[in-house]
Short mmCIF file of C-alpha atoms in Angstrom, two decimals:
data_model
loop_
_atom_site.label_atom_id
_atom_site.label_comp_id
_atom_site.label_asym_id
_atom_site.label_seq_id
_atom_site.Cartn_x
_atom_site.Cartn_y
_atom_site.Cartn_z
CA MET A 1 7.09 -11.65 22.33
CA GLU A 2 7.29 -8.07 23.38
CA ASN A 3 9.42 -5.48 21.52
CA ILE A 4 10.47 -2.06 22.83
CA VAL A 5 10.37 0.76 20.33
CA SER A 6 11.47 4.25 21.39
CA PHE A 7 11.62 7.66 19.73
CA PRO A 8 14.15 9.47 21.85
CA GLY A 9 13.94 12.73 20.00
CA LEU A 10 10.21 12.77 20.66
CA GLY A 11 10.35 11.33 24.18
CA LEU A 12 8.15 8.37 23.24
CA GLU A 13 8.45 4.71 24.20
CA PHE A 14 6.22 1.79 23.23
CA HIS A 15 5.99 -1.84 24.35
CA LEU A 16 4.67 -3.79 21.42
CA ASN A 17 3.41 -7.33 21.23
CA ARG A 18 2.72 -8.79 17.78
CA VAL A 19 -0.07 -10.96 19.24
CA ALA A 20 -3.29 -9.14 20.04
CA PHE A 21 -5.07 -12.18 21.60
CA SER A 22 -5.53 -15.88 21.11
CA VAL A 23 -8.54 -17.96 20.00
CA ALA A 24 -8.50 -21.64 20.82
CA GLY A 25 -4.77 -21.35 21.29
CA LYS A 26 -4.19 -19.75 17.94
CA PRO A 27 -2.59 -16.34 18.02
CA ILE A 28 -4.38 -13.39 16.37
CA TYR A 29 -1.83 -10.83 15.23
CA TRP A 30 -2.12 -7.10 15.28
CA TYR A 31 -0.81 -7.02 11.78
CA GLY A 32 -3.82 -8.88 10.42
CA ILE A 33 -6.25 -6.88 12.51
CA ILE A 34 -4.83 -3.52 11.26
CA ILE A 35 -4.78 -4.74 7.61
CA ALA A 36 -8.42 -5.89 7.91
CA PHE A 37 -9.42 -2.57 9.50
CA GLY A 38 -7.73 -0.65 6.68
CA PHE A 39 -9.51 -2.79 4.05
CA ILE A 40 -12.92 -2.23 5.72
CA LEU A 41 -12.48 1.55 5.87
CA GLY A 42 -11.26 1.62 2.31
CA TYR A 43 -14.20 -0.46 1.16
CA LEU A 44 -16.74 1.74 2.98
CA TYR A 45 -15.18 4.82 1.40
CA ALA A 46 -15.20 3.31 -2.07
CA THR A 47 -18.85 2.20 -1.77
CA ARG A 48 -19.85 5.81 -0.99
CA LYS A 49 -17.88 7.03 -3.99
CA ALA A 50 -19.05 4.33 -6.44
CA ALA A 51 -22.22 6.00 -7.69
CA ARG A 52 -20.32 9.19 -8.53
CA CYS A 53 -18.04 7.21 -10.84
CA GLY A 54 -20.93 5.29 -12.45
CA ILE A 55 -20.33 2.02 -10.58
CA ARG A 56 -22.99 0.20 -8.64
CA SER A 57 -21.96 -0.72 -5.12
CA ASP A 58 -23.00 -4.32 -5.74
CA ASP A 59 -20.61 -4.56 -8.66
CA LEU A 60 -17.82 -3.08 -6.53
CA SER A 61 -18.55 -5.60 -3.77
CA ASP A 62 -18.50 -8.51 -6.24
CA MET A 63 -15.21 -7.34 -7.78
CA LEU A 64 -13.54 -7.00 -4.36
CA PHE A 65 -14.78 -10.43 -3.29
CA LEU A 66 -12.87 -11.84 -6.24
CA ALA A 67 -9.87 -9.38 -6.06
CA LEU A 68 -9.02 -9.85 -2.38
CA PRO A 69 -7.74 -13.42 -2.49
CA ILE A 70 -6.08 -12.79 -5.86
CA CYS A 71 -4.31 -9.75 -4.47
CA ILE A 72 -2.98 -11.75 -1.48
CA VAL A 73 -1.69 -14.53 -3.80
CA CYS A 74 -0.05 -12.02 -6.16
CA ALA A 75 1.48 -10.04 -3.32
CA ARG A 76 3.03 -13.28 -2.00
CA LEU A 77 4.19 -14.47 -5.49
CA TYR A 78 5.78 -11.05 -6.18
CA TYR A 79 7.72 -11.38 -2.90
CA VAL A 80 8.71 -14.95 -3.47
CA ILE A 81 9.92 -14.33 -7.04
CA PHE A 82 12.33 -11.63 -6.00
CA ARG A 83 13.47 -13.53 -2.86
CA TRP A 84 13.68 -16.91 -4.54
CA GLN A 85 17.02 -17.65 -2.91
CA ASP A 86 15.15 -17.91 0.37
CA TYR A 87 12.60 -20.41 -0.91
CA ALA A 88 14.48 -22.53 -3.50
CA GLY A 89 15.66 -24.96 -0.88
CA ASN A 90 12.41 -25.05 1.07
CA PRO A 91 9.41 -24.57 -1.32
CA ALA A 92 6.94 -25.48 1.42
CA GLU A 93 7.61 -22.02 2.89
CA ILE A 94 6.11 -20.38 -0.23
CA ILE A 95 2.58 -20.72 1.15
CA ALA A 96 3.57 -19.68 4.71
CA VAL A 97 2.26 -16.13 4.44
CA TRP A 98 1.87 -16.11 8.26
CA HIS A 99 5.65 -15.92 8.41
CA GLY A 100 5.57 -12.67 6.58
CA GLY A 101 6.42 -11.62 3.02
CA LEU A 102 3.76 -9.74 1.10
CA ALA A 103 4.67 -7.07 -1.44
CA ILE A 104 2.03 -4.32 -2.10
CA TYR A 105 2.98 -3.85 -5.69
CA GLY A 106 2.27 -7.58 -6.40
CA GLY A 107 -1.16 -7.04 -4.85
CA ILE A 108 -1.80 -3.89 -6.92
CA ILE A 109 -0.87 -5.70 -10.13
CA GLY A 110 -3.11 -8.62 -9.20
CA GLY A 111 -5.95 -6.27 -8.34
CA ALA A 112 -5.58 -4.32 -11.62
CA VAL A 113 -5.78 -7.57 -13.64
CA THR A 114 -8.81 -8.68 -11.74
CA VAL A 115 -10.52 -5.30 -12.38
CA PHE A 116 -9.80 -5.59 -16.11
CA VAL A 117 -11.14 -9.09 -16.49
CA PHE A 118 -14.16 -8.46 -14.23
CA CYS A 119 -15.14 -5.27 -16.06
CA ARG A 120 -14.84 -6.87 -19.44
CA ILE A 121 -17.11 -9.74 -18.36
CA LYS A 122 -19.62 -7.41 -16.74
CA LYS A 123 -19.31 -4.82 -19.55
CA LEU A 124 -18.32 -2.09 -17.18
CA ARG A 125 -15.82 0.74 -17.87
CA VAL A 126 -12.46 -0.28 -16.42
CA THR A 127 -11.32 3.26 -15.63
CA ASP A 128 -14.56 3.90 -13.63
CA MET A 129 -13.89 0.83 -11.45
CA LEU A 130 -10.27 1.83 -11.02
CA ASP A 131 -11.29 5.39 -10.12
CA THR A 132 -13.73 3.96 -7.55
CA ALA A 133 -11.30 1.56 -5.87
CA CYS A 134 -7.97 3.39 -5.91
CA LEU A 135 -8.63 5.96 -3.15
CA GLY A 136 -10.09 3.31 -0.96
CA LEU A 137 -6.86 1.43 -1.55
CA MET A 138 -4.75 4.44 -0.63
CA LEU A 139 -6.70 4.87 2.61
CA GLY A 140 -6.23 1.18 3.39
CA GLN A 141 -2.50 1.44 2.66
CA SER A 142 -2.13 4.38 5.00
CA ILE A 143 -3.73 2.40 7.83
CA GLY A 144 -2.07 -0.94 6.94
CA ARG A 145 1.45 0.45 7.37
CA TRP A 146 0.86 0.54 11.10
CA GLY A 147 0.76 -3.25 11.02
CA ASN A 148 4.47 -2.95 10.06
CA PHE A 149 4.98 -0.83 13.14
CA MET A 150 3.51 -3.55 15.36
CA ASN A 151 5.81 -6.04 13.69
CA CYS A 152 8.84 -3.72 14.06
CA GLU A 153 9.52 -4.02 10.31
CA ALA A 154 9.65 -1.87 7.15
CA PHE A 155 12.12 0.54 8.74
CA GLY A 156 14.94 2.38 7.09
CA SER A 157 18.62 3.10 7.33
CA ASP A 158 20.44 4.81 10.16
CA THR A 159 19.63 8.39 10.98
CA THR A 160 20.16 10.93 13.77
CA ALA A 161 16.97 12.86 12.89
CA PRO A 162 14.86 13.97 15.84
CA TRP A 163 12.15 11.51 14.81
CA ARG A 164 14.52 8.51 14.61
CA MET A 165 13.24 5.16 15.84
CA CYS A 166 15.19 2.81 18.06
CA ILE A 167 14.08 -0.83 18.10
CA GLY A 168 14.75 -2.99 21.15
CA THR A 169 16.07 -0.03 23.07
CA PRO A 170 14.20 1.67 25.96
CA LEU A 171 14.08 5.46 26.05
CA SER A 172 16.55 5.61 28.90
CA GLU A 173 19.23 3.75 26.83
CA ALA A 174 18.47 5.22 23.38
CA ALA A 175 21.46 6.18 21.37
CA ALA A 176 21.98 9.21 19.13
CA VAL A 177 21.59 6.97 16.07
CA GLY A 178 18.34 5.22 15.17
CA VAL A 179 16.56 4.23 11.96
CA HIS A 180 14.17 6.01 9.67
CA PRO A 181 10.53 5.08 10.53
CA THR A 182 9.73 4.52 6.85
CA PHE A 183 6.48 2.76 7.75
CA PHE A 184 5.33 6.16 9.08
CA TYR A 185 6.66 8.10 6.09
CA GLU A 186 4.58 5.97 3.72
CA SER A 187 1.50 6.03 5.97
CA ALA A 188 1.59 9.83 6.18
CA TRP A 189 2.31 10.21 2.47
CA ASN A 190 -0.72 8.05 1.59
CA LEU A 191 -2.96 9.84 4.02
CA ILE A 192 -1.96 13.28 2.56
CA GLY A 193 -2.45 11.90 -0.93
CA PHE A 194 -5.83 10.49 -0.09
CA THR A 195 -6.98 13.78 1.26
CA LEU A 196 -5.65 15.89 -1.61
CA ILE A 197 -6.92 13.59 -4.35
CA HIS A 198 -10.27 13.23 -2.69
CA PHE A 199 -10.88 16.95 -2.88
CA TYR A 200 -9.13 17.43 -6.24
CA THR A 201 -11.24 14.82 -7.98
CA ARG A 202 -14.61 15.34 -6.22
CA LYS A 203 -15.80 16.52 -9.67
CA ARG A 204 -13.60 14.45 -11.84
CA LYS A 205 -13.30 15.72 -15.40
CA TYR A 206 -12.54 12.50 -17.21
CA HIS A 207 -12.57 8.73 -16.75
CA GLY A 208 -9.35 7.50 -15.23
CA GLN A 209 -8.35 10.85 -13.60
CA VAL A 210 -8.51 9.52 -10.09
CA VAL A 211 -6.45 6.37 -10.70
CA LEU A 212 -3.84 8.42 -12.60
CA CYS A 213 -3.55 10.82 -9.66
CA TYR A 214 -3.20 7.86 -7.28
CA LEU A 215 -0.49 6.22 -9.36
CA ALA A 216 1.47 9.45 -9.73
CA TRP A 217 1.28 10.35 -6.04
CA TYR A 218 2.00 6.92 -4.66
CA GLY A 219 4.77 6.30 -7.21
CA LEU A 220 6.55 9.52 -6.33
CA GLY A 221 6.50 8.97 -2.58
CA ARG A 222 7.34 5.26 -2.78
CA PHE A 223 10.32 5.97 -5.12
CA PHE A 224 12.07 8.11 -2.44
CA ILE A 225 10.87 6.22 0.64
CA GLU A 226 12.02 2.87 -0.86
CA GLY A 227 15.49 4.24 -1.26
CA LEU A 228 15.71 4.59 2.59
CA ARG A 229 14.55 1.04 3.42
CA THR A 230 16.79 -1.81 4.36
CA ASP A 231 14.53 -4.69 3.45
CA SER A 232 13.98 -3.99 -0.23
CA LEU A 233 13.51 -6.65 -2.90
CA TYR A 234 16.20 -6.34 -5.60
CA LEU A 235 15.98 -6.96 -9.32
CA PHE A 236 17.75 -10.26 -10.14
CA GLY A 237 21.55 -9.88 -9.80
CA THR A 238 21.45 -6.15 -9.78
CA GLY A 239 21.56 -3.37 -7.19
CA LEU A 240 18.20 -2.00 -8.38
CA ARG A 241 15.35 -2.00 -5.85
CA VAL A 242 12.35 -3.53 -7.59
CA SER A 243 9.75 -1.37 -5.89
CA GLN A 244 11.81 1.77 -6.60
CA VAL A 245 11.99 0.92 -10.27
CA VAL A 246 8.26 0.15 -10.45
CA ALA A 247 7.41 3.33 -8.50
CA GLY A 248 9.57 5.58 -10.73
CA VAL A 249 8.16 4.16 -13.98
CA THR A 250 4.58 4.36 -12.67
CA PHE A 251 5.01 7.95 -11.54
CA LEU A 252 6.53 9.03 -14.88
CA ALA A 253 3.89 7.23 -16.95
CA ALA A 254 0.92 8.50 -14.90
CA ALA A 255 2.32 12.08 -14.66
CA ALA A 256 2.89 12.12 -18.45
CA VAL A 257 -0.67 11.07 -19.22
CA LEU A 258 -2.11 13.62 -16.76
CA LEU A 259 -0.03 16.41 -18.37
CA VAL A 260 -0.83 15.36 -21.97
CA ASN A 261 -4.47 15.12 -21.20
CA ARG A 262 -4.51 18.75 -19.89
CA VAL A 263 -3.05 19.95 -23.19
CA HIS A 264 -4.62 17.55 -25.60
CA PRO A 265 -7.46 15.53 -23.96
CA VAL A 266 -7.12 11.80 -24.85
CA LEU A 267 -9.38 10.33 -22.14
CA LYS A 268 -13.11 10.48 -22.41
CA ARG A 269 -14.80 13.21 -20.30
CA ALA A 270 -16.84 12.01 -17.42
CA GLU A 271 -20.57 12.60 -17.77
#
């Protein structure tokens, strides 16, 4: 099925098809291709950075081999938990990830737990593994958001901004009101954060510095971007957006540790 997406203020029009091609009659979606591409680039970046953080690339690969399926399961469970009303009457849909419904914060939580357990078993420093993986994750997130664009999802509320996005409307019929392209906001925010943190922490001063910068940067951006979205998950029976709450708490906690550590170092200095 083809969707028309236009950006009238920019004079751009796209004809998008979720399906890239078919194999043996089975559709292969652009969303999965883009997510896989983001994962590969993030992995390649992290392997180049691993030695600088005291992590062997083999250990990183082993950890990611375990973390990837766990992250997918946790991302799905996170989504299902906060949209339980959609699945209570049809639990068979819980496993139907191909119908959509993955939440990045669920994946991050699952990945963090996997890193902790893996490092304890392998006797590796948890903060070194997190420092190694987090910028690869941010790069992957920046690329992966374009999968949302191909699906015409993860957009925001109405706006008349010059960069507004109109879904299902050709350029010739576009109205003065469109929606916020929040998928692009987050992609750009992550790419800027990846670039800044990459240079800022090239000579990291202490273990955990990189992951703290990632959590602070991503949390700050996601807090504001989430407030614009129309497909948010909400905390049970409240008007609070789950990802906005998590992002705000994450930003405050990570920023506090970064500030405290500048005044009174509490994290061990990197060798």
